[in-house]
Coordinates of C-alpha atoms and ligand atoms in Angstrom, one line a residue:
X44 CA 125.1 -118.3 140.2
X45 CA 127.3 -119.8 137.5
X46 CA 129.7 -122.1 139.7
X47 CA 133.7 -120.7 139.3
X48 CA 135.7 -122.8 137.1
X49 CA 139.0 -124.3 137.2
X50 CA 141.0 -123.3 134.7
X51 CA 143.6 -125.8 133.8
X52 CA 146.8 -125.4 131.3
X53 CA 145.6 -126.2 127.9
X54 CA 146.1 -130.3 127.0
X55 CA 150.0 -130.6 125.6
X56 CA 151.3 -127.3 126.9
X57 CA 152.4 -126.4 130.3
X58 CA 153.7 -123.7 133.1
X59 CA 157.6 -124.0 133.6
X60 CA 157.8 -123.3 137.2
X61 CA 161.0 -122.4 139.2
X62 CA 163.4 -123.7 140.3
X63 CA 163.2 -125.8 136.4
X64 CA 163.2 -122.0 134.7
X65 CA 166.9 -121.7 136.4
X66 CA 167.8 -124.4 134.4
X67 CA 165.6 -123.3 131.2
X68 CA 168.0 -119.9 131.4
X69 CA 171.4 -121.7 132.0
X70 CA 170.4 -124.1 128.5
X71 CA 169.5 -120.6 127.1
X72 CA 172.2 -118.0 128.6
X73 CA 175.0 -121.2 127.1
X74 CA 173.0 -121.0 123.4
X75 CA 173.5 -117.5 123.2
X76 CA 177.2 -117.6 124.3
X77 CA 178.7 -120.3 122.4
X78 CA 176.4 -119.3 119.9
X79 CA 178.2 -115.9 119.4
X80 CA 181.3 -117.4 119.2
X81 CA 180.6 -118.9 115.5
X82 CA 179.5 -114.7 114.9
X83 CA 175.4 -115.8 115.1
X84 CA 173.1 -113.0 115.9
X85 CA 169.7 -113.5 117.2
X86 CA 166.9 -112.9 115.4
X87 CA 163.3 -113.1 117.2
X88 CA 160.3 -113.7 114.6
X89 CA 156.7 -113.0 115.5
X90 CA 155.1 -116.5 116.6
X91 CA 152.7 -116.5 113.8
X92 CA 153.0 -115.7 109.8
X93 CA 150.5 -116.5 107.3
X94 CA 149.7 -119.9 106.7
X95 CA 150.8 -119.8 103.3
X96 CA 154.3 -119.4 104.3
X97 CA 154.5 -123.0 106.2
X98 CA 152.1 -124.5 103.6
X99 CA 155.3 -123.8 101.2
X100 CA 158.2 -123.9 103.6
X101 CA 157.5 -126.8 105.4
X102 CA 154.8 -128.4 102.3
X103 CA 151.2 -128.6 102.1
X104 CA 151.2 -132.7 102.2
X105 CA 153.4 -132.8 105.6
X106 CA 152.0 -133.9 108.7
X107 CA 152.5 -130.6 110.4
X108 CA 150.5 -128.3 107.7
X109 CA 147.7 -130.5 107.0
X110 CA 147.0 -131.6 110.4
X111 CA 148.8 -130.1 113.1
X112 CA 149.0 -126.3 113.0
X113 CA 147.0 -124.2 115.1
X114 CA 145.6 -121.8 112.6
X115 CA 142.9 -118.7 112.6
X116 CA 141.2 -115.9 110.5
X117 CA 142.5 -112.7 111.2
X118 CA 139.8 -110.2 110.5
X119 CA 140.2 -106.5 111.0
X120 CA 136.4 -106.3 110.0
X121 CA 133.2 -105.2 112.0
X122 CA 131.1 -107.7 113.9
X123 CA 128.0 -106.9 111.6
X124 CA 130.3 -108.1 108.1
X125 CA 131.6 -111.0 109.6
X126 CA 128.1 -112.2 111.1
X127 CA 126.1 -110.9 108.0
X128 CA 128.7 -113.0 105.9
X129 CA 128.7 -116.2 108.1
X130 CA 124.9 -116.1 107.9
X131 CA 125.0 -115.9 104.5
X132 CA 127.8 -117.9 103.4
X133 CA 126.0 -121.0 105.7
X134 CA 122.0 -120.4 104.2
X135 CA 120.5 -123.1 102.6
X136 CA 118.9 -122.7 99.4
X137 CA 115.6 -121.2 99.7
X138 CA 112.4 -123.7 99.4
X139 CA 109.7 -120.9 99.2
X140 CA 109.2 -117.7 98.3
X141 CA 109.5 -116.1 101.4
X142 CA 112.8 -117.7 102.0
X143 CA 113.9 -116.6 98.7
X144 CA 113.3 -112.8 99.7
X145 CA 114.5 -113.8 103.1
X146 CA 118.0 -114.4 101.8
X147 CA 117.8 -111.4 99.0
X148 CA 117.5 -109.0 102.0
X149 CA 120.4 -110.6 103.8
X150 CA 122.6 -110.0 101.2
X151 CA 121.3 -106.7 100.7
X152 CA 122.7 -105.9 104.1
X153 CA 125.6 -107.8 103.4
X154 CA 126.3 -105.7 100.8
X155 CA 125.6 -102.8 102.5
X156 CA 128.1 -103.2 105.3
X157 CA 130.8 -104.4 102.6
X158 CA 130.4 -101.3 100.5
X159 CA 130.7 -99.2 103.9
X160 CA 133.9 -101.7 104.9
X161 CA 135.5 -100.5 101.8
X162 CA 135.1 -97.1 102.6
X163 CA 136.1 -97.3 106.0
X164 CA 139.2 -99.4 105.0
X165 CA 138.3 -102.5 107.1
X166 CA 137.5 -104.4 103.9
X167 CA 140.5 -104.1 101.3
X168 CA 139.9 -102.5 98.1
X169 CA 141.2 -105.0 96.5
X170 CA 140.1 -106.0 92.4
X171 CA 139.3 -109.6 93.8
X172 CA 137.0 -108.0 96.7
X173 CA 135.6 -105.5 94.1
X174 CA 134.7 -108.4 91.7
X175 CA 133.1 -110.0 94.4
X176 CA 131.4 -107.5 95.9
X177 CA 129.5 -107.1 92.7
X178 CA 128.9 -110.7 92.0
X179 CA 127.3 -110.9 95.5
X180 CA 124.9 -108.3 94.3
X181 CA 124.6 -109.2 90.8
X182 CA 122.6 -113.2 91.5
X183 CA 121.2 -111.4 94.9
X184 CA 119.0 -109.2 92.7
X185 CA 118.3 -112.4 90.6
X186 CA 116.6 -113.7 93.6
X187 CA 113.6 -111.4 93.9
X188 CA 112.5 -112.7 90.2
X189 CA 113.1 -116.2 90.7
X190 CA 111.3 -116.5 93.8
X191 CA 107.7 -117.4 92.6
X192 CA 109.5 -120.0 90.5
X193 CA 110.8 -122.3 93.0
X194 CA 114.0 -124.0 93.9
X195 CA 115.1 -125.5 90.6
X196 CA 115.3 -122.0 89.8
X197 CA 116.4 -120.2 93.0
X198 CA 118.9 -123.4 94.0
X199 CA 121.6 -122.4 91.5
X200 CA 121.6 -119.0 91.8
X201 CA 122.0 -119.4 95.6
X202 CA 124.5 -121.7 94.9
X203 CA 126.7 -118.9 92.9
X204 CA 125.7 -116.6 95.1
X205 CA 127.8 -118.6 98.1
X206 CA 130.3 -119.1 95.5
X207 CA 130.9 -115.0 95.1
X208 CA 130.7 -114.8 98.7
X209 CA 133.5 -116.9 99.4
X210 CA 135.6 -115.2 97.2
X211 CA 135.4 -112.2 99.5
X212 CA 138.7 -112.0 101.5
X213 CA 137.8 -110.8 104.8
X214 CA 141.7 -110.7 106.0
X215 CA 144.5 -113.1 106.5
X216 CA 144.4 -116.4 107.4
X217 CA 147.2 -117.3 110.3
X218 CA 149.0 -119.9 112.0
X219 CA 151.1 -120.3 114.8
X220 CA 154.3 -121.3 113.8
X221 CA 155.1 -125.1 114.1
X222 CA 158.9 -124.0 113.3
X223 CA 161.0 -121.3 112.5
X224 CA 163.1 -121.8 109.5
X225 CA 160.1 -120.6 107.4
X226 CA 160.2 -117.1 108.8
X227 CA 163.9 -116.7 109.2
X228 CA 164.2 -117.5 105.2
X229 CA 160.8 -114.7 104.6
X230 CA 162.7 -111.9 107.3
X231 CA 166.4 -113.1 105.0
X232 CA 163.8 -112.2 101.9
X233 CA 162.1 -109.3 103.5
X234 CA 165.2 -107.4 104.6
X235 CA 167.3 -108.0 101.8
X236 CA 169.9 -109.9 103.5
X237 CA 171.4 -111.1 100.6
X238 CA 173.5 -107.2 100.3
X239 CA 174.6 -107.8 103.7
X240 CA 178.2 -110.1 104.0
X241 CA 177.5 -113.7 103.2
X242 CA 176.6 -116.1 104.3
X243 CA 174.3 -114.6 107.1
X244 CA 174.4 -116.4 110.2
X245 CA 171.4 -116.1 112.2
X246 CA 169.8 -118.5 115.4
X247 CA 166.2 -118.0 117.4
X248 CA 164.9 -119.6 120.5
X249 CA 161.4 -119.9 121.4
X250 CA 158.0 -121.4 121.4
X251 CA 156.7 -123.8 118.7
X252 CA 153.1 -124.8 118.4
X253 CA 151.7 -128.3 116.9
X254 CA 148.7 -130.4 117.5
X255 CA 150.4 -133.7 118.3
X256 CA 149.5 -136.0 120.2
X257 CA 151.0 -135.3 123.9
X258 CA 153.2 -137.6 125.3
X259 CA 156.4 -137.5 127.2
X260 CA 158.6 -135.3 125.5
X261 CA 156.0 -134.1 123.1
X262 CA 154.3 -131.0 123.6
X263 CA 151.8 -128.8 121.8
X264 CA 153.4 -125.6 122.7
X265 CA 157.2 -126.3 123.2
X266 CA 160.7 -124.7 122.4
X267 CA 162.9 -124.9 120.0
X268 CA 166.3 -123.5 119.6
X269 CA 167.9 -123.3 115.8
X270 CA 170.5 -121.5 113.5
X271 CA 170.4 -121.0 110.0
X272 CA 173.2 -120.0 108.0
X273 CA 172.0 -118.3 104.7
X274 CA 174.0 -117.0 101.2
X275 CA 177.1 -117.6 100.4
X276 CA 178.2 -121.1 99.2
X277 CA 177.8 -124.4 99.9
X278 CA 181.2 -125.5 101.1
X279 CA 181.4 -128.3 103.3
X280 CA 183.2 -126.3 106.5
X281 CA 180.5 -124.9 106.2
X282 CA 178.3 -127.8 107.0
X283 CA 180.7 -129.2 109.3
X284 CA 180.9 -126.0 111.0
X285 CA 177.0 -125.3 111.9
X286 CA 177.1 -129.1 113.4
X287 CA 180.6 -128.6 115.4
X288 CA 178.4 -125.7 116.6
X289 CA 175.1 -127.7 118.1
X290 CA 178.2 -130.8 119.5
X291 CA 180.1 -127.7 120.9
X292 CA 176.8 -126.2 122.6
X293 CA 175.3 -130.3 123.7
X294 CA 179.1 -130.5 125.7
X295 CA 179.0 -126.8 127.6
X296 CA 175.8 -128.4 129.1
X297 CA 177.2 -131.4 130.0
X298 CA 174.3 -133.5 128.2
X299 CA 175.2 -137.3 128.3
X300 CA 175.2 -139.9 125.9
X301 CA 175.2 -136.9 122.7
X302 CA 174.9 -139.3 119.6
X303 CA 175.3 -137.5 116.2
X304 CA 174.0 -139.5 112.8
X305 CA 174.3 -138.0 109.5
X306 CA 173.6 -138.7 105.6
X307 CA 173.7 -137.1 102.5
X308 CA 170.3 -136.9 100.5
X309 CA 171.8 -135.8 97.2
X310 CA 170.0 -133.3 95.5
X311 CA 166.5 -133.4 93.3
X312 CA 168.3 -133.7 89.6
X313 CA 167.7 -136.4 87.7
X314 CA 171.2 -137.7 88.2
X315 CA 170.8 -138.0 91.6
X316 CA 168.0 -138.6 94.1
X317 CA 164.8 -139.2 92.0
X318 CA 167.2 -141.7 90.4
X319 CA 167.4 -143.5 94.1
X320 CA 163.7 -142.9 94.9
X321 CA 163.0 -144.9 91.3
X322 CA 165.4 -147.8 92.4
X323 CA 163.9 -147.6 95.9
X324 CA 160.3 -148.0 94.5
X325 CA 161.5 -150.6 92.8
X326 CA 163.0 -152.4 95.7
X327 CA 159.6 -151.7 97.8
X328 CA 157.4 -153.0 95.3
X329 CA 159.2 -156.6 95.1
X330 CA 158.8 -156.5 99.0
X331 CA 155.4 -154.9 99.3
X332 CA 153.3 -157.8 100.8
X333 CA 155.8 -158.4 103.6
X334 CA 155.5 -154.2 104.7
X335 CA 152.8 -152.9 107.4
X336 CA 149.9 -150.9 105.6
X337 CA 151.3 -147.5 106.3
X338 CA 154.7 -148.4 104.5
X339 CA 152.8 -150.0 101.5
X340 CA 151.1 -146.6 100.9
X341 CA 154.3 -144.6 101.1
X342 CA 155.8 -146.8 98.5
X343 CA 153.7 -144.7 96.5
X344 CA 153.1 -141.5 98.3
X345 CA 156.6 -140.8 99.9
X346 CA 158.7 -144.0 99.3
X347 CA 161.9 -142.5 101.1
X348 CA 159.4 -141.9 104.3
X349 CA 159.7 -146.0 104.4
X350 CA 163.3 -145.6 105.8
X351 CA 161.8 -143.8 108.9
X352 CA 159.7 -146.9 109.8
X353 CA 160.1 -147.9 113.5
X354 CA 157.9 -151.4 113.0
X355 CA 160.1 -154.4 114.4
X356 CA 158.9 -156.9 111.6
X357 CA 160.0 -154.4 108.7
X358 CA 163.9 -153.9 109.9
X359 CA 165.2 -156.9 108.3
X360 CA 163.5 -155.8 104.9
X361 CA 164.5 -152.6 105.5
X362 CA 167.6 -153.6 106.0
X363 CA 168.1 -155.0 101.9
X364 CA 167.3 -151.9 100.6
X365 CA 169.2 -149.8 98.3
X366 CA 171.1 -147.1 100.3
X367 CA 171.4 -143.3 99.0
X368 CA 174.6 -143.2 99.3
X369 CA 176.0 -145.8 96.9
X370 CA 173.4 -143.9 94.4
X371 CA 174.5 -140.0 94.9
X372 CA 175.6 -138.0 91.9
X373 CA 179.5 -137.1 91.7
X374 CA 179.3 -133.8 92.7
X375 CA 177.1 -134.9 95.8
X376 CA 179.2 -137.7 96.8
X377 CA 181.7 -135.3 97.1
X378 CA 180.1 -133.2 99.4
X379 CA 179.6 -135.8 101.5
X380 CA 182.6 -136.9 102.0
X381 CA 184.3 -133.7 102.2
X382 CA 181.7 -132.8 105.2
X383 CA 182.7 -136.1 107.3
X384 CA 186.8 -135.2 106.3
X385 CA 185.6 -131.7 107.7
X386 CA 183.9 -133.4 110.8
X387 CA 186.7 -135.5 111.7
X388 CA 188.9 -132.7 111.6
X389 CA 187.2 -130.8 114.4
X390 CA 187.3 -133.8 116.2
X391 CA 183.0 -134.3 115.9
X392 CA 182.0 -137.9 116.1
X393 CA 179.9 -139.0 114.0
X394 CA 177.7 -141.9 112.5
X395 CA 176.5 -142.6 109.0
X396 CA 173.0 -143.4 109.0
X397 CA 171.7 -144.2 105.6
X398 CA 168.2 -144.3 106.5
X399 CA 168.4 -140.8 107.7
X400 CA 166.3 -138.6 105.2
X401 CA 164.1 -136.1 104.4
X402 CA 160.2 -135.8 102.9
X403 CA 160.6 -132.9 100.7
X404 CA 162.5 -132.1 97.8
X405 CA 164.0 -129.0 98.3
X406 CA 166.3 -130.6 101.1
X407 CA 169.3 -131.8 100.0
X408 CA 172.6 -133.3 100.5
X409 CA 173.5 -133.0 104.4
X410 CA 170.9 -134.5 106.8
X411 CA 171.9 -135.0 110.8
X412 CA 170.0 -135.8 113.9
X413 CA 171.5 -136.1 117.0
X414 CA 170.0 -138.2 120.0
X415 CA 170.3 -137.9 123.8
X416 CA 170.2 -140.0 126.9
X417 CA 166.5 -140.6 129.0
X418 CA 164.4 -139.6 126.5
X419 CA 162.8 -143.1 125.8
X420 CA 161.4 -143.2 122.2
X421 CA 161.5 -139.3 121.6
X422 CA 165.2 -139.2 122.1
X423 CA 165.8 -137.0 119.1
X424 CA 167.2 -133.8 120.4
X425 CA 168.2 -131.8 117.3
X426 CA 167.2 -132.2 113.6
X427 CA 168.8 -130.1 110.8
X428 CA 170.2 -130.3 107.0
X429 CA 171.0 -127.9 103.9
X430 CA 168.0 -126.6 101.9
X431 CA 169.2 -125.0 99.3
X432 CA 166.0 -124.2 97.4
X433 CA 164.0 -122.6 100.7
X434 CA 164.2 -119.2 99.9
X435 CA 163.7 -119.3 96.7
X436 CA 160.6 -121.2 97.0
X437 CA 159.5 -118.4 98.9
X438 CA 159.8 -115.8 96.9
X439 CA 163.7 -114.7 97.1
X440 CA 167.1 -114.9 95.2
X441 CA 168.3 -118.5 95.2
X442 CA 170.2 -118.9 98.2
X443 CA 172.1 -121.8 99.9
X444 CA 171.0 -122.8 103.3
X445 CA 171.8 -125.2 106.2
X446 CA 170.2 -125.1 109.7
X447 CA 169.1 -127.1 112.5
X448 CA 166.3 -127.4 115.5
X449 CA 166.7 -128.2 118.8
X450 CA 164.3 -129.4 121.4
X451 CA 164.9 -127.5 124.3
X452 CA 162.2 -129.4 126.2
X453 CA 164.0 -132.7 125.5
X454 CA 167.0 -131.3 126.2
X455 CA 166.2 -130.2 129.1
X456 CA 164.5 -133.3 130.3
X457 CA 167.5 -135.6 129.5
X458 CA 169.5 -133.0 131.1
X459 CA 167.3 -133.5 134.1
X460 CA 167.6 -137.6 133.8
X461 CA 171.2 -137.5 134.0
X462 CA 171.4 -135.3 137.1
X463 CA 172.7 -132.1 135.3
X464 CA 168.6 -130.4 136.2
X465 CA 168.5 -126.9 138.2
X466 CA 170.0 -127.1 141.9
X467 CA 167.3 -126.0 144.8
X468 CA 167.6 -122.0 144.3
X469 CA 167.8 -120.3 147.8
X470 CA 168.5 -116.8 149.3
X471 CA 172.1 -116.5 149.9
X472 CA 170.7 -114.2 153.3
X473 CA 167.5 -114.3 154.5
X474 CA 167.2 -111.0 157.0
X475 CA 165.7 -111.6 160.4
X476 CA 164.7 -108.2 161.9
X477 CA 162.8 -107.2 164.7
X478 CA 162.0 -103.4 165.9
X479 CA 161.3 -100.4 164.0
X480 CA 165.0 -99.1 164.0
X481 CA 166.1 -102.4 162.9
X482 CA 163.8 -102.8 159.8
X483 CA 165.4 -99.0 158.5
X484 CA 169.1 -100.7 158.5
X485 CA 167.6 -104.3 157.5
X486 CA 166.1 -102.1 154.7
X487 CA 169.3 -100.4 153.5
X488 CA 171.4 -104.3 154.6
X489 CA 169.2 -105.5 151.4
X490 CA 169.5 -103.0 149.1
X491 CA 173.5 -102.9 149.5
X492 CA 174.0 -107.0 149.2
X493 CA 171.0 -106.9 146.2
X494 CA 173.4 -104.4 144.5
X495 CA 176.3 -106.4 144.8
X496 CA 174.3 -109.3 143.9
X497 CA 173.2 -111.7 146.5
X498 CA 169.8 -112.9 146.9
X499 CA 168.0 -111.2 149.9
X500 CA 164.8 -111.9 151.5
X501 CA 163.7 -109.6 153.8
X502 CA 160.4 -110.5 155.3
X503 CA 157.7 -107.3 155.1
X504 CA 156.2 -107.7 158.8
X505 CA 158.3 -108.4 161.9
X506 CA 158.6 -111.9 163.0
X507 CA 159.8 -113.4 166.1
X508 CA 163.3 -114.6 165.6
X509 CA 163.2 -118.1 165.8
X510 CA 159.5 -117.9 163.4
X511 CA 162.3 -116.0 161.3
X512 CA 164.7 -118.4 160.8
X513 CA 162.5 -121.4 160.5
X514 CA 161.4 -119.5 157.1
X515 CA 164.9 -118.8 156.1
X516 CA 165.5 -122.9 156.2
X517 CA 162.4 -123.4 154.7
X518 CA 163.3 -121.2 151.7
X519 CA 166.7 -123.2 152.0
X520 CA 168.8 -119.4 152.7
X521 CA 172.6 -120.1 153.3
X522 CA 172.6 -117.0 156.0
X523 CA 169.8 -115.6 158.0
X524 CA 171.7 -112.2 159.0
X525 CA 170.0 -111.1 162.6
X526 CA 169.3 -107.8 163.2
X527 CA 167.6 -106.4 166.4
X528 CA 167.9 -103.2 168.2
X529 CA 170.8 -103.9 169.7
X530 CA 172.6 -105.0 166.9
X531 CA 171.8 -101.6 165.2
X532 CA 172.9 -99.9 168.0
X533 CA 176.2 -101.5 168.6
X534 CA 176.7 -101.5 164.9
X535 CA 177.5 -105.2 165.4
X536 CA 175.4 -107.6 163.1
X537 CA 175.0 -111.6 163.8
X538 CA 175.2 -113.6 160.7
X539 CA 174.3 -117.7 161.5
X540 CA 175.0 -120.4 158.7
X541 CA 172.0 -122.3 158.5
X542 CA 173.7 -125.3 157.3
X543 CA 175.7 -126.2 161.1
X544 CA 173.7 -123.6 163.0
X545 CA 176.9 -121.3 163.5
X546 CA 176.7 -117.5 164.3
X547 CA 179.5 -114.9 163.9
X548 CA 179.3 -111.0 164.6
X549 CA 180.4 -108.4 162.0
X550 CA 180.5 -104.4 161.5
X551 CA 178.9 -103.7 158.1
X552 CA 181.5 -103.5 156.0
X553 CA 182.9 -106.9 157.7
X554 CA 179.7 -108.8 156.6
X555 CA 180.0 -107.8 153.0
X556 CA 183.9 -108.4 152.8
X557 CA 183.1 -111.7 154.1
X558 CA 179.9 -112.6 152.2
X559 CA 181.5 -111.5 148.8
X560 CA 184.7 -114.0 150.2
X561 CA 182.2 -116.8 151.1
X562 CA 178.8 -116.2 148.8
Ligands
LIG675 P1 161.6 -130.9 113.6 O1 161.3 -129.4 113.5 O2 160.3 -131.7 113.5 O3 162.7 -131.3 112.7 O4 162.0 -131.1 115.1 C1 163.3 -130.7 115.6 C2 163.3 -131.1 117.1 O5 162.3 -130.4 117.8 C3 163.1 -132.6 117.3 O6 164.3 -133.3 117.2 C4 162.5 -132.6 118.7 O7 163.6 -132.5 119.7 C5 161.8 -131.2 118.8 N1 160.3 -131.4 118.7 C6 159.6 -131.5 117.6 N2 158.3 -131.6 117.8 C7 158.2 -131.6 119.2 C8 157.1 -131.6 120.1 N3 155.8 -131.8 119.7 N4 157.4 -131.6 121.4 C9 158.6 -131.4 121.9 N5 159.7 -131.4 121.1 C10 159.5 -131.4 119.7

């Protein structure tokens, strides 16, 4: 007999358990409420979209597309196509005769069970899936007649054949999200936001999947809460505003040591940042033999990536640099200052970080990240910026657009370093009862304090009193409330506090007067 397995959480994701959960809801309840006070509304997105839409949103050539997203075929097709096309697809080219025909009659039956997927509307009739489909059959009946000839002859033709095979789309290809500003710009397009009231202010909170490596504070599967504000202009309140709104949320939650850095990347014109990037390759090269390998080959790859370097030996270099900011174009500068006059007049601290920047070009102008206490090297808790050419770049209107990202697991884990984490959760009244009449009224005792919302555990099976309240301080209840027979019968209920062991007597409607007076 197979031996049972353990089945473990999944490498880089985890359970949130309770009590933490209590905490997980108070970071989330506070979101939603100061949240709705700048006039956000939620919007939830599926967890995954096709894997186009990141490839573009979040670029082909990022880290997160090309390496780390967790991505899958979605076919809506029968077993039989999907096997007959694997086998197929994977065939080597046939050495002898019989192979030849061998692979001929597999792609008969591939062919088969296409034509009979396009009836059935599992395959879609689409003119790319047509073409195919005849391709397929066009150099399998080629086969037959090459066969005796040998595999100079039936090589190629096995060779196109894959070729045609592969251009049949079996269905979508899908990823798990790795963020969610990619499908909060496609639902903007989808729904036509841009006819509602501009700009649209939307935020989401929820899981995000990568394949990072897992270390503390990076997950595989963790949470991020972000807004997005959409349409509408560019102004600077309005930048301003969207960042008051993440300082505003950081200090309902009482996170310590909130640190807010923020640039101003220009925009892609020629005027402005590919002018910098040219100065900065510049720079690099004249430097190049002094940089680490991976910052040599982003002098030609990504040069503005060499600003994020963390390696001790490159600071100083770094350091000499030419800085964005003394290189933005007029209208840009004036954004950025604007946004920090805006800043500093809703009292938001801030610090100018010029080597604060962003990989691709349709960012632009504000960039912020805001750190937070105990988080060791991952202490970035929020990331965000404008990126004004998004939607577009998806398919929609051009559309202005700012947003951010927090990490609710860092959050919540600096939360937790600095003593703000989830107190113990107890019952307010754990119900000690003993005798059949007593369980009726200890019954109807937890239904009335549930509705008027205390906590109530009221044990299934009698226990001996003192077994009783040993659970109620082990689930760490404030009351045990004690009802036996004679308590029901002289309508006079004991309540102890656990804490000093005290025990007072009440009629019903006593106890909830003085519960609701001392919860
Ligand atoms: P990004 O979407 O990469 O700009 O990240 C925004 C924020 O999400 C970061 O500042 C982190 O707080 C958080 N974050 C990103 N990746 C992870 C991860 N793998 N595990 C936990 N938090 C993450």
């Amino acid at each position: 007999m197979a031996s049972k397995s353990k089945f473990q959480a999944i490498r880089g994701t985890r359970d949130l358990l309770p009590p933490e959960t209590a905490l997980w809801n108070r970071v989330e309840e506070t979101a939603h409420s100061v949240f709705a006070t700048f006039g956000f509304g939620e919007i939830r997105p599926p967890v995954f979209e096709p894997t186009e839409l990141f490839a573009r949103a979040v670029g082909g050539e990022t880290d997160i597309v090309s390496k780390e997203m967790y991505t899958f075929k979605d076919y809506d097709i029968s077993q039989e196509l999907q096997g007959l096309w694997s086998l197929v697809f994977s065939a080597r080219n046939p050495n002898t005769y019989d192979e030849t025909i061998e692979l001929a009659k597999l792609t008969g039956r591939l062919i088969a069970v296409a034509r009979s997927g396009l009836e059935s509307g599992q395959l879609s009739r689409t003119p790319e899936n047509l073409r195919a489909i005849d391709q397929i059959e066009l150099y399998s009946s080629k086969l037959p007649g090459l066969a005796n000839q040998g595999p100079r002859e039936t090589g190629p033709a096995a060779a196109s054949l894959r070729d045609a095979v592969t251009d049949l789309d079996l269905g979508d290809e899908l990823s798990l999200r790795p963020e969610a500003t990619a499908s909060v710009c496609r639902s903007y397009i989808e729904h036509n936001m841009q006819q509602l009231p501009q700009p649209v202010k939307l935020y989401y909170m929820g899981p995000m999947f990568r394949r990072e490596r897992p270390q503390k504070g990076r997950y595989r599967q963790f949470y991020q809460i972000g807004a997005e504000v959409l349409g509408g202009s560019d102004a600077p309140g309005i930048d301003a505003e969207v960042i008051e709104m993440v300082m505003t949320f950081f200090d309902r939650l009482g996170l310590a040591g909130v640190e807010l850095d923020i640039n101003s990347i220009g925009h892609n014109a020629p005027d402005c940042r590919p002018a910098y990037v040219q100065k900065l390759k510049a720079a690099l090269e004249q430097v190049k033999d002094k940089l680490g390998a991976d910052s040599r080959r982003r002098i030609e790859t990504n040069p503005l990536r060499v600003l994020d370097s963390k390696l001790e030996h490159e600071q100083a270099i770094i350091a000499t640099l030419p800085r964005i900011v003394d290189h933005l174009c007029a209208d840009c500068a004036a954004h950025y200052a604007a946004v920090k006059r805006q800043l500093e007049l809703r009292g938001v601290f801030f610090k100018e970080n010029w080597r604060l920047v962003r990989g691709l070009d349709y960012y632009m102008r504000t960039t912020f990240e805001i750190t937070a206490k105990g988080l060791g090297s991952q202490n970035a808790v929020c990331g965000g910026g404008r990126y004004d050419g998004l939607v577009e770049l998806l398919g929609g209107p051009a559309t202005k657009g700012i947003g951010f990202a927090i990490g609710e697991d860092r959050l919540i884990l600096s939360l937790q370093e600095n003593g703000k984490g989830a107190a113990p959760q107890g019952r307010d009244v754990y119900i000690a009862w003993m005798g059949e009449r007593a369980y009726a009224t200890a019954v109807r005792a937890a239904k009335d304090l549930r509705n008027v919302g205390f906590s109530v555990e009221l044990p299934p099976t009698e226990l001996k009193f003192g077994k009783a309240l040993e659970r109620a301080d082990k689930l760490g209840s404030r009351y045990a409330l004690i009802l036996g027979d004679n308590e029901v019968s002289e309508g006079s209920w004991t309540l102890k506090t656990l804490a000093d062991g005290t025990q007072q007597k009440f009629t019903e409607p006593e106890l909830l007067e003085f519960l609701k007076r001392y919860p």
